[in-house]
PDB file of C-alpha atoms and ligand atoms in Angstrom:
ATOM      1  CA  UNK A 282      -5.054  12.739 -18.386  1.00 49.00           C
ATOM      2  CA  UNK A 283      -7.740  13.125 -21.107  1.00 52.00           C
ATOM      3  CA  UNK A 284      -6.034  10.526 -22.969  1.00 73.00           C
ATOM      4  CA  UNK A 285      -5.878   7.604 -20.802  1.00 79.00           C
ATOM      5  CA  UNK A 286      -8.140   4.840 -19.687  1.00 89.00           C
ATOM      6  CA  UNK A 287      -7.762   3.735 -15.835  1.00 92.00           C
ATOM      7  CA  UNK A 288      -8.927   0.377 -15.177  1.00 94.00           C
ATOM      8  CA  UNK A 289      -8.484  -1.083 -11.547  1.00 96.00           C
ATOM      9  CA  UNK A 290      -7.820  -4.494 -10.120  1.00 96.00           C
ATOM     10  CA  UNK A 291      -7.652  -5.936  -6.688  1.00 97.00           C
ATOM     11  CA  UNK A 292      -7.595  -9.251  -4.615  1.00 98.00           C
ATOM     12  CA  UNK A 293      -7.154 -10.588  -1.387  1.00 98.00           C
ATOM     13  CA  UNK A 294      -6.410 -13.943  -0.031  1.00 98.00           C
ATOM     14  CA  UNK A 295      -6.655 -15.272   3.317  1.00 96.00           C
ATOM     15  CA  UNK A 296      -4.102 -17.622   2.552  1.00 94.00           C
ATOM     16  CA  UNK A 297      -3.342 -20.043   5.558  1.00 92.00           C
ATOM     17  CA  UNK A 298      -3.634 -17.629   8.405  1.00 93.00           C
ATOM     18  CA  UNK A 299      -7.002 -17.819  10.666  1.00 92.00           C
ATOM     19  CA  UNK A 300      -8.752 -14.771   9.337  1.00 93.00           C
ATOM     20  CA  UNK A 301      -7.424 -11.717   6.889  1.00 96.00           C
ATOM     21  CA  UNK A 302      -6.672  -8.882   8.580  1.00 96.00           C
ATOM     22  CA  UNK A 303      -5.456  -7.092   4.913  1.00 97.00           C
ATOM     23  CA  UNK A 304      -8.384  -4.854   3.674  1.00 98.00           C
ATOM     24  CA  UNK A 305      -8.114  -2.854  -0.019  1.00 98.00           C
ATOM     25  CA  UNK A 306      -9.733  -0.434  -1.819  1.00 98.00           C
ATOM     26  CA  UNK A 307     -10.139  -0.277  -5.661  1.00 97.00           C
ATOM     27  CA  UNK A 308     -12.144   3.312  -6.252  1.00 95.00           C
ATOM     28  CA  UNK A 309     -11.786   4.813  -9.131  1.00 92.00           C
ATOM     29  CA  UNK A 310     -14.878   7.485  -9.142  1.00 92.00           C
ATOM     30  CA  UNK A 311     -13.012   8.440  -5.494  1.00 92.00           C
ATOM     31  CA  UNK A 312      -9.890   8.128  -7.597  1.00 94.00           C
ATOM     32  CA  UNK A 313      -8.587   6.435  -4.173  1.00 97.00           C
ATOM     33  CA  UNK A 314      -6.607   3.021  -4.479  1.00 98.00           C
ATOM     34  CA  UNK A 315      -5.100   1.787  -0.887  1.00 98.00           C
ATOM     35  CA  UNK A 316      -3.852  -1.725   0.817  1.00 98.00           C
ATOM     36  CA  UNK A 317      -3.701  -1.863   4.271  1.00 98.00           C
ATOM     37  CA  UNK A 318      -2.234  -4.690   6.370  1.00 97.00           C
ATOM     38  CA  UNK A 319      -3.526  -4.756  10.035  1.00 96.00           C
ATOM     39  CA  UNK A 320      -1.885  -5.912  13.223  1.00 92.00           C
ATOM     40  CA  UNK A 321      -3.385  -6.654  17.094  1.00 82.00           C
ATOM     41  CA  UNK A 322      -4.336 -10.087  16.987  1.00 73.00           C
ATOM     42  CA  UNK A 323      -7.784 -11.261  17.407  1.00 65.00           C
ATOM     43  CA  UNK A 324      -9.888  -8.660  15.851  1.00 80.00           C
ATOM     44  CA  UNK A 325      -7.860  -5.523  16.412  1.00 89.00           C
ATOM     45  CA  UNK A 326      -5.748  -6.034  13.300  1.00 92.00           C
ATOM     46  CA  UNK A 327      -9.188  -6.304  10.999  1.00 94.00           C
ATOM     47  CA  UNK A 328     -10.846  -3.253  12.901  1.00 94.00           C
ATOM     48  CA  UNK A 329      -7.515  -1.293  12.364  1.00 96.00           C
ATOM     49  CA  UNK A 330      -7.254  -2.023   8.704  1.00 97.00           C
ATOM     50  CA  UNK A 331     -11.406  -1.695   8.132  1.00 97.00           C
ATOM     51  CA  UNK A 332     -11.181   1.689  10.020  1.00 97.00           C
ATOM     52  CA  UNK A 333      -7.934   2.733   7.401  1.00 97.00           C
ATOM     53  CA  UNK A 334      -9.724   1.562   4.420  1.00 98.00           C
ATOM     54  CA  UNK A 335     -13.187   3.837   5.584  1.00 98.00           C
ATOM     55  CA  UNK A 336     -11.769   6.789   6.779  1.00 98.00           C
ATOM     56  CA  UNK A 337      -8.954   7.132   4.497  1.00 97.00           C
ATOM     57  CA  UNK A 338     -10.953   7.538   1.352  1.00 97.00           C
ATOM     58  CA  UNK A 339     -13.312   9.652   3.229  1.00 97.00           C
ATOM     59  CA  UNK A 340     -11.182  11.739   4.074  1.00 97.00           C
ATOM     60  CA  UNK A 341      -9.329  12.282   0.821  1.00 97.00           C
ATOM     61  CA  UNK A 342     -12.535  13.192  -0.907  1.00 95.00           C
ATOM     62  CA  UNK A 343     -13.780  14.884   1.177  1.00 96.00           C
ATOM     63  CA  UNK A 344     -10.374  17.667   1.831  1.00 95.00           C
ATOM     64  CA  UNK A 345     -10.145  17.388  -1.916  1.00 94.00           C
ATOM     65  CA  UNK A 346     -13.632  18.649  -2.814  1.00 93.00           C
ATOM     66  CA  UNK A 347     -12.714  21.202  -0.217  1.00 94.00           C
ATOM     67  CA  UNK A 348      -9.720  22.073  -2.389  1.00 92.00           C
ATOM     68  CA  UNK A 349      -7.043  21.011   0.093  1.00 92.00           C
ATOM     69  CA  UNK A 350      -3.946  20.245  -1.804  1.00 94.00           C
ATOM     70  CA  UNK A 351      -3.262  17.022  -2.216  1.00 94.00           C
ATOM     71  CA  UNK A 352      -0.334  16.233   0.220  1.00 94.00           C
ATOM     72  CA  UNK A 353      -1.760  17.882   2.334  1.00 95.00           C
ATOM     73  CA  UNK A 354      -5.649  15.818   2.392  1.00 96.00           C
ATOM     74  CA  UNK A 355      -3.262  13.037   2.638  1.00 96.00           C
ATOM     75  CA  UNK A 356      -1.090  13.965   5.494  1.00 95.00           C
ATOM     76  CA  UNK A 357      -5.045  14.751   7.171  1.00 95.00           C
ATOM     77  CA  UNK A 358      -6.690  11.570   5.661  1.00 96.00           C
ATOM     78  CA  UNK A 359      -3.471   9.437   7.531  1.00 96.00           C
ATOM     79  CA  UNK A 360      -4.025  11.347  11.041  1.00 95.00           C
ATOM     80  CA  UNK A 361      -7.474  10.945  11.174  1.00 96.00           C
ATOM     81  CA  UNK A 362      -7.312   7.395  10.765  1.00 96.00           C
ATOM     82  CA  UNK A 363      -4.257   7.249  13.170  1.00 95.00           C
ATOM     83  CA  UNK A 364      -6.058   8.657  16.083  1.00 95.00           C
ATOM     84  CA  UNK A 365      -9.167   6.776  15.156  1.00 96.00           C
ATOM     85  CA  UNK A 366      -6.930   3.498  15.431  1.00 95.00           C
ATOM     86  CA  UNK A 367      -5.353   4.519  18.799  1.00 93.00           C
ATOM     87  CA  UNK A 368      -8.928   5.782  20.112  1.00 93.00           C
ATOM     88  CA  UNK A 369     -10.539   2.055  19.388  1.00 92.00           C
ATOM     89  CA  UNK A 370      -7.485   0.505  20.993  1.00 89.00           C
ATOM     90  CA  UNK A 371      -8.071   2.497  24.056  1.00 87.00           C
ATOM     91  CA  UNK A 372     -11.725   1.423  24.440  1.00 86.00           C
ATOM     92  CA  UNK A 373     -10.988  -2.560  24.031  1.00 81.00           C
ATOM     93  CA  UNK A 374     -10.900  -3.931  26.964  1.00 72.00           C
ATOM     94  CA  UNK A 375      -6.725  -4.778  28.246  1.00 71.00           C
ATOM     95  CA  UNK A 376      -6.001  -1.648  26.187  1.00 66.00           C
ATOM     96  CA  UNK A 377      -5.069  -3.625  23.693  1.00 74.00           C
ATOM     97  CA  UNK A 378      -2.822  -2.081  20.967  1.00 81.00           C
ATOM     98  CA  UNK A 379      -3.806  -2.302  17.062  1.00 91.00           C
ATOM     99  CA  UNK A 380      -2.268  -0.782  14.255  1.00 95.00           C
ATOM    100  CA  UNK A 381      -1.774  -1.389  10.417  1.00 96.00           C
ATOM    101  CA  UNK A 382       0.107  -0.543   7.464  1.00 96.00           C
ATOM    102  CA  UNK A 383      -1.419   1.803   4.869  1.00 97.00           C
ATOM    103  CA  UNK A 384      -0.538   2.614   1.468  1.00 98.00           C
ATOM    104  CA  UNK A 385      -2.147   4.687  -0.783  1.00 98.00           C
ATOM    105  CA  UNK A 386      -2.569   6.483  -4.142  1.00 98.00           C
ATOM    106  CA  UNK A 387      -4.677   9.365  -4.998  1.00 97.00           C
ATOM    107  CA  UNK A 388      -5.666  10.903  -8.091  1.00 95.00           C
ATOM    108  CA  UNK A 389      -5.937  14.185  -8.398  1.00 93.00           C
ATOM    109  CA  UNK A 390      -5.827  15.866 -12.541  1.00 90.00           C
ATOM    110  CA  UNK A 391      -3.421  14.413 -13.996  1.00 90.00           C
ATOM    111  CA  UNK A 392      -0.896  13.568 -11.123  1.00 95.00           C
ATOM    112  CA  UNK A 393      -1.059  10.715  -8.413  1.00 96.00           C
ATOM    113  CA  UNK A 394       0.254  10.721  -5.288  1.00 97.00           C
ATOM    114  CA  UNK A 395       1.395   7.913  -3.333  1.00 98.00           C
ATOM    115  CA  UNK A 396       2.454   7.698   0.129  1.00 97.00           C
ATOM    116  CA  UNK A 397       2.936   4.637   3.136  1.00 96.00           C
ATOM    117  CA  UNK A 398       3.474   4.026   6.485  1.00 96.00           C
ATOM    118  CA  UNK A 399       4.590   0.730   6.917  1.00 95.00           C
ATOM    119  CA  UNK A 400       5.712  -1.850   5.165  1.00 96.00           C
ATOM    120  CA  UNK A 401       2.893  -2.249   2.321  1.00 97.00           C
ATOM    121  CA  UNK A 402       4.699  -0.963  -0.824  1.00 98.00           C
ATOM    122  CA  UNK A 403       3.835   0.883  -3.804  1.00 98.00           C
ATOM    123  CA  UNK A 404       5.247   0.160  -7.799  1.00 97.00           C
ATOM    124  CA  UNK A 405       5.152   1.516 -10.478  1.00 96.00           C
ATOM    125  CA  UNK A 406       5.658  -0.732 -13.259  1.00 95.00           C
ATOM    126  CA  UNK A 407       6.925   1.466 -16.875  1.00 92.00           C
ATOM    127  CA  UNK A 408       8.261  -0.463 -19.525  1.00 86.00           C
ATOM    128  CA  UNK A 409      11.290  -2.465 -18.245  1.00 87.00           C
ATOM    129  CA  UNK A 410      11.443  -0.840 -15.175  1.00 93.00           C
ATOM    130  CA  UNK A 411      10.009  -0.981 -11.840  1.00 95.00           C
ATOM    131  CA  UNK A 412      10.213   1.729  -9.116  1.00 96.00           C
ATOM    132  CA  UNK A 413       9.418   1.358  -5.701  1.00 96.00           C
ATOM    133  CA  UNK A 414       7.637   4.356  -4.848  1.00 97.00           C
ATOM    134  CA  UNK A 415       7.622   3.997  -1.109  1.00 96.00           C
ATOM    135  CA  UNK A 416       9.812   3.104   1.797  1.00 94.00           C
ATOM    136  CA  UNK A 417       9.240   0.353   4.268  1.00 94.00           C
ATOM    137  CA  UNK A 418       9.148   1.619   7.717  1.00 93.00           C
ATOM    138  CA  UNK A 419      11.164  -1.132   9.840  1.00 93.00           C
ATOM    139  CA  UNK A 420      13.665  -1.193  11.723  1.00 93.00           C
ATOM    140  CA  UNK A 421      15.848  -3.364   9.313  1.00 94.00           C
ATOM    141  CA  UNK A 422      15.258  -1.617   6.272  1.00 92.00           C
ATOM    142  CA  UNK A 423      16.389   1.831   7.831  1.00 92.00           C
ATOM    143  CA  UNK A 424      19.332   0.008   9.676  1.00 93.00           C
ATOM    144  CA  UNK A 425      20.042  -0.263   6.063  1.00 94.00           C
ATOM    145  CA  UNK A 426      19.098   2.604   4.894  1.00 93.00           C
ATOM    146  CA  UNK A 427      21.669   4.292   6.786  1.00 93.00           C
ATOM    147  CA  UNK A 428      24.441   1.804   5.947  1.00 94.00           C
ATOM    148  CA  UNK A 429      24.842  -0.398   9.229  1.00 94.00           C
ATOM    149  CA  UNK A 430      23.093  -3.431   7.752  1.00 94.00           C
ATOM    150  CA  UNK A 431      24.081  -4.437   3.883  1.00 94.00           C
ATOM    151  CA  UNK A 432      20.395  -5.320   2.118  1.00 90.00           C
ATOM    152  CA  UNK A 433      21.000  -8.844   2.571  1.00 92.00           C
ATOM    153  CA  UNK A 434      21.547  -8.785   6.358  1.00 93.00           C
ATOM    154  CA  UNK A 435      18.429  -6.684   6.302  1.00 91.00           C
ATOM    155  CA  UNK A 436      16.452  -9.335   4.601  1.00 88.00           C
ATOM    156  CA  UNK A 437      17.498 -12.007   6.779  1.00 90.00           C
ATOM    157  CA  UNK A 438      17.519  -9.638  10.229  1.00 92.00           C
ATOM    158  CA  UNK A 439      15.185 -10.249  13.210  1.00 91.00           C
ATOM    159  CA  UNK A 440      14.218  -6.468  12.572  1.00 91.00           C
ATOM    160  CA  UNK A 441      12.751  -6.706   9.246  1.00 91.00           C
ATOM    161  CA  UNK A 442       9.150  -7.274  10.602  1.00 87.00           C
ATOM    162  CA  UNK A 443       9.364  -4.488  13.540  1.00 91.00           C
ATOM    163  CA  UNK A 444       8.177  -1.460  12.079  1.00 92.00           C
ATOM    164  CA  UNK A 445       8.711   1.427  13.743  1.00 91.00           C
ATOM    165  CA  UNK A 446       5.768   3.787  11.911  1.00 92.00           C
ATOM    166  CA  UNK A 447       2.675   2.802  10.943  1.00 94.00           C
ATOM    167  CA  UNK A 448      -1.080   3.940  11.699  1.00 95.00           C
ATOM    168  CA  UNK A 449      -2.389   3.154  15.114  1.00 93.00           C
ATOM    169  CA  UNK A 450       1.057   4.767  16.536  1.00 85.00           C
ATOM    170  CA  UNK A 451       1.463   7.514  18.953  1.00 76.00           C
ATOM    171  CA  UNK A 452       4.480   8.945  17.226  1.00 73.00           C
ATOM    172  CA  UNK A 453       3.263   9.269  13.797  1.00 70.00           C
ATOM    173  CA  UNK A 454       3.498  13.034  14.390  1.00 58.00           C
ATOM    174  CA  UNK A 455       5.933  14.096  11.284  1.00 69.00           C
ATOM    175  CA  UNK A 456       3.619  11.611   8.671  1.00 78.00           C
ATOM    176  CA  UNK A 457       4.146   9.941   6.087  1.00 88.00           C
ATOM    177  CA  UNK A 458       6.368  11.149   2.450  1.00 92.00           C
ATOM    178  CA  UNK A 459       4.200  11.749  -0.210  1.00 95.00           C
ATOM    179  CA  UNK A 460       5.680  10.874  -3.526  1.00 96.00           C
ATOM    180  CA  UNK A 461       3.834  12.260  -6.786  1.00 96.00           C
ATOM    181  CA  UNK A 462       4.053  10.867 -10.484  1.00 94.00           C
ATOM    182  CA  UNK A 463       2.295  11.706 -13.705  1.00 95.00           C
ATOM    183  CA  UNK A 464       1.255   8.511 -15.180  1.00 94.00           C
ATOM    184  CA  UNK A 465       2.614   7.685 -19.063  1.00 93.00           C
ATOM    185  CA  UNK A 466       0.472   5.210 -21.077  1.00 91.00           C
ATOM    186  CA  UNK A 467       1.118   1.839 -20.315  1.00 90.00           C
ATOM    187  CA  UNK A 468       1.929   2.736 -16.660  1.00 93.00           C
ATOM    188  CA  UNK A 469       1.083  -0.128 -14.328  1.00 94.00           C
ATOM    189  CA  UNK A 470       0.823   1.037 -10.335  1.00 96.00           C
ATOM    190  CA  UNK A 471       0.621  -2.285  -7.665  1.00 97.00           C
ATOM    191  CA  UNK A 472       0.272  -2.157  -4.275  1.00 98.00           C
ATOM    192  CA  UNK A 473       0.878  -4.951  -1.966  1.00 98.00           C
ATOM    193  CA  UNK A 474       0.948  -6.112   1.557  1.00 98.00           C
ATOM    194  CA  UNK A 475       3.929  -7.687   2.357  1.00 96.00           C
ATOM    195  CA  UNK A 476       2.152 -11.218   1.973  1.00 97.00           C
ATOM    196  CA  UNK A 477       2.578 -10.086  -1.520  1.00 97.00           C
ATOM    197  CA  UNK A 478       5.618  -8.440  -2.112  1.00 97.00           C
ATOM    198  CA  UNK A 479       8.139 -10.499  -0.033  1.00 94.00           C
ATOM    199  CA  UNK A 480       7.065 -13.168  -2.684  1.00 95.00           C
ATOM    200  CA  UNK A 481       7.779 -11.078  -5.390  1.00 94.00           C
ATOM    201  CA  UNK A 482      11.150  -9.609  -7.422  1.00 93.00           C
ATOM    202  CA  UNK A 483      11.015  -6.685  -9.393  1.00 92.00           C
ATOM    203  CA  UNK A 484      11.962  -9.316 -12.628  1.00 91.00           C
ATOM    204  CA  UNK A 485       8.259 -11.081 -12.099  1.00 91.00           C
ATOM    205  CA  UNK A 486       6.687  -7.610 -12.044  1.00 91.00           C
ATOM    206  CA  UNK A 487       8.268  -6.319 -15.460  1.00 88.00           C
ATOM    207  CA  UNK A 488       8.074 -10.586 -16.963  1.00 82.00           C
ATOM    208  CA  UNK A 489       4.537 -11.457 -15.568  1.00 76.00           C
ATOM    209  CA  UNK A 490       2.781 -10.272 -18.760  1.00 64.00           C
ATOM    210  CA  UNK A 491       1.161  -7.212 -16.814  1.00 59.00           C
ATOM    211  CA  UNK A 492       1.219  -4.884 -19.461  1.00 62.00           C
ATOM    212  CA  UNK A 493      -0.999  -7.162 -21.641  1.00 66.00           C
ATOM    213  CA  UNK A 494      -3.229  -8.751 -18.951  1.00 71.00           C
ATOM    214  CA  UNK A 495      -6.200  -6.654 -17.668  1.00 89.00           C
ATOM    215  CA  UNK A 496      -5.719  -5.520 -14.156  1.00 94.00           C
ATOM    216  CA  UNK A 497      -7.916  -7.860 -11.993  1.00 95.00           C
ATOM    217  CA  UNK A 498      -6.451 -10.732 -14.138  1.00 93.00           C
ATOM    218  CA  UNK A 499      -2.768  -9.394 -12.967  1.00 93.00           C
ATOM    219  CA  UNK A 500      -3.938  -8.911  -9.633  1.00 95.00           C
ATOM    220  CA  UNK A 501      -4.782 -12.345  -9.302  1.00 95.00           C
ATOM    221  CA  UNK A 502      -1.950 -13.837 -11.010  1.00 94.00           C
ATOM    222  CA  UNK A 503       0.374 -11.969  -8.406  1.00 95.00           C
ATOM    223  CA  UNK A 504      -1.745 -13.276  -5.753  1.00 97.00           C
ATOM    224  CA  UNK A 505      -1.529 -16.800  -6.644  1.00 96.00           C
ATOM    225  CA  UNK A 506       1.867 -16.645  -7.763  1.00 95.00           C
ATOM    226  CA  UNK A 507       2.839 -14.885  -4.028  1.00 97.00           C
ATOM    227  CA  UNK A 508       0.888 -17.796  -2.290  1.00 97.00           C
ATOM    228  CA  UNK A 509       2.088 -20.680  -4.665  1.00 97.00           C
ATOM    229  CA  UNK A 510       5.541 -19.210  -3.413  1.00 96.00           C
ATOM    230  CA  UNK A 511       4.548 -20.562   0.111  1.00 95.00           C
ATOM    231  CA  UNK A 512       3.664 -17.203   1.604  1.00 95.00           C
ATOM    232  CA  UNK A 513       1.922 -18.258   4.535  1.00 94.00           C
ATOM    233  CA  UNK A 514       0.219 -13.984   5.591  1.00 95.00           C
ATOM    234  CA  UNK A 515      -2.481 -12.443   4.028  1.00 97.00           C
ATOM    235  CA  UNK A 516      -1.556 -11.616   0.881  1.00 98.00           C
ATOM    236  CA  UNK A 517      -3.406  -8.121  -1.117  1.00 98.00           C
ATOM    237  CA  UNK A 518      -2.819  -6.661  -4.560  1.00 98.00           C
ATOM    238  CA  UNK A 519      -4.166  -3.416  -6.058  1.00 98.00           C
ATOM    239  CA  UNK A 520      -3.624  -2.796  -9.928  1.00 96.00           C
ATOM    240  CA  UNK A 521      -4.369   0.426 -11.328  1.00 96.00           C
ATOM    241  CA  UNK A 522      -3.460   0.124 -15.163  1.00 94.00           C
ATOM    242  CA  UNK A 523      -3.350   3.462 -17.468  1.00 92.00           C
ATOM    243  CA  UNK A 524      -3.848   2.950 -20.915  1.00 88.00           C
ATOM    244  CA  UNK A 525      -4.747   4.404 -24.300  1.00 84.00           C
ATOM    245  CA  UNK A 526      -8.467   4.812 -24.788  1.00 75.00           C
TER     246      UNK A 526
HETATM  247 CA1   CA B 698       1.167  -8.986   6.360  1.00 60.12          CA
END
């Protein structure tokens, strides 16, 4: 990893909704890069995501300086937050239910891992080709997944905003993947709330001059371009760029 220079970007927009309950964090001396997209109305969705964006990072850190391994301070760093979710829930008054999305990369040597729950996606961008890293978590995108919706029924489906795992839910028990890559010079890795990526194809991510632009400049541009699209959520991007010192 000696070799490479990590510069970060991030940005989020409000767009036309009331307030933004997307929160993000762009850390590298934590080495901890995350989007999360909240959910509860009122102010439970922004106390679920701000409680996923402190803890989260926290967490990591901390079970990494304690020389956890690395799936598993993430697998602790997601169930802390979960319960912390579902414990603030329980004291608002109604018992009102909150939850978000998380997704998150960690660095840890020379590897990153990346895991979601959700439907906030990771990227990686490498050369002409992008990889989603992680899988959305709703109901239409598994009714897909296991072949009773074709991806364009999916798209279109009632179900495609109903997720069905996230943080701030009881039956997180079995956690989240957690995917690991060893970054390549030139590597791009975005993150998005779906404000973002429903606005996006995989064509503007390899055509939208990433690779040149610095990060926060790309994050922007991906922003912009996501709301000039008409995309009326929150919309978040995180940009971690690996390059050649
Ligand atoms: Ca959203």
């Amino acid at each position: 990893m000696a070799e490479f220079v990590i510069r970060v970007g991030g940005r989020s927009a409000q767009g036309r909704r009331p307030n933004n309950e997307d929160r993000f964090v762009a850390d590298p001396d934590r080495h901890v890069f995350l989007v999360a997209d909240g959910m509860g109305g009122q102010e439970g969705g922004e106390q679920a995501s701000g409680l996923a964006a402190d803890i989260i990072p926290r967490v990591l850190s901390d079970r990494l300086a304690a020389l956890d391994d690395a799936p598993n301070a993430v697998q602790k760093a997601l169930a802390e937050a979960n319960q912390a979710i579902i414990d603030a829930g329980q004291r608002q008054s109604g018992n009102r239910k909150m939850g978000t999305t998380a997704v998150l990369a960690v660095q840890l040597d020379d590897r990153f891992y990346v895991a979601g729950l959700g439907d906030s996606r990771a990227y990686l961008v490498r050369a002409d080709r992008v990889e989603q890293l992680t899988v959305d978590h709703t109901v239409a995108d598994a009714l897909a997944r296991n072949g009773t919706l074709t991806p364009d029924q999916a798209k279109n489906s009632p179900w495609r905003n109903v997720l069905y795992k996230f943080l701030g839910c009881a039956e997180m028990a079995e956690g989240a993947e957690v995917r690991p890559f060893t970054p390549r010079a030139g590597d791009r890795l975005v993150l998005g709330s779906d404000g973002l990526t429903n606005f996006l194809t995989d064509d503007d991510l390899i055509r939208s001059g990433g690779h040149q632009a610095n990060p926060q400049e790309w994050a922007d541009q991906l922003v912009e371009a996501a709301l000039g699209r008409g995309s009326k959520d929150n919309v978040t991007c995180v940009v971690v760029a690996f390059d050649r010192e």
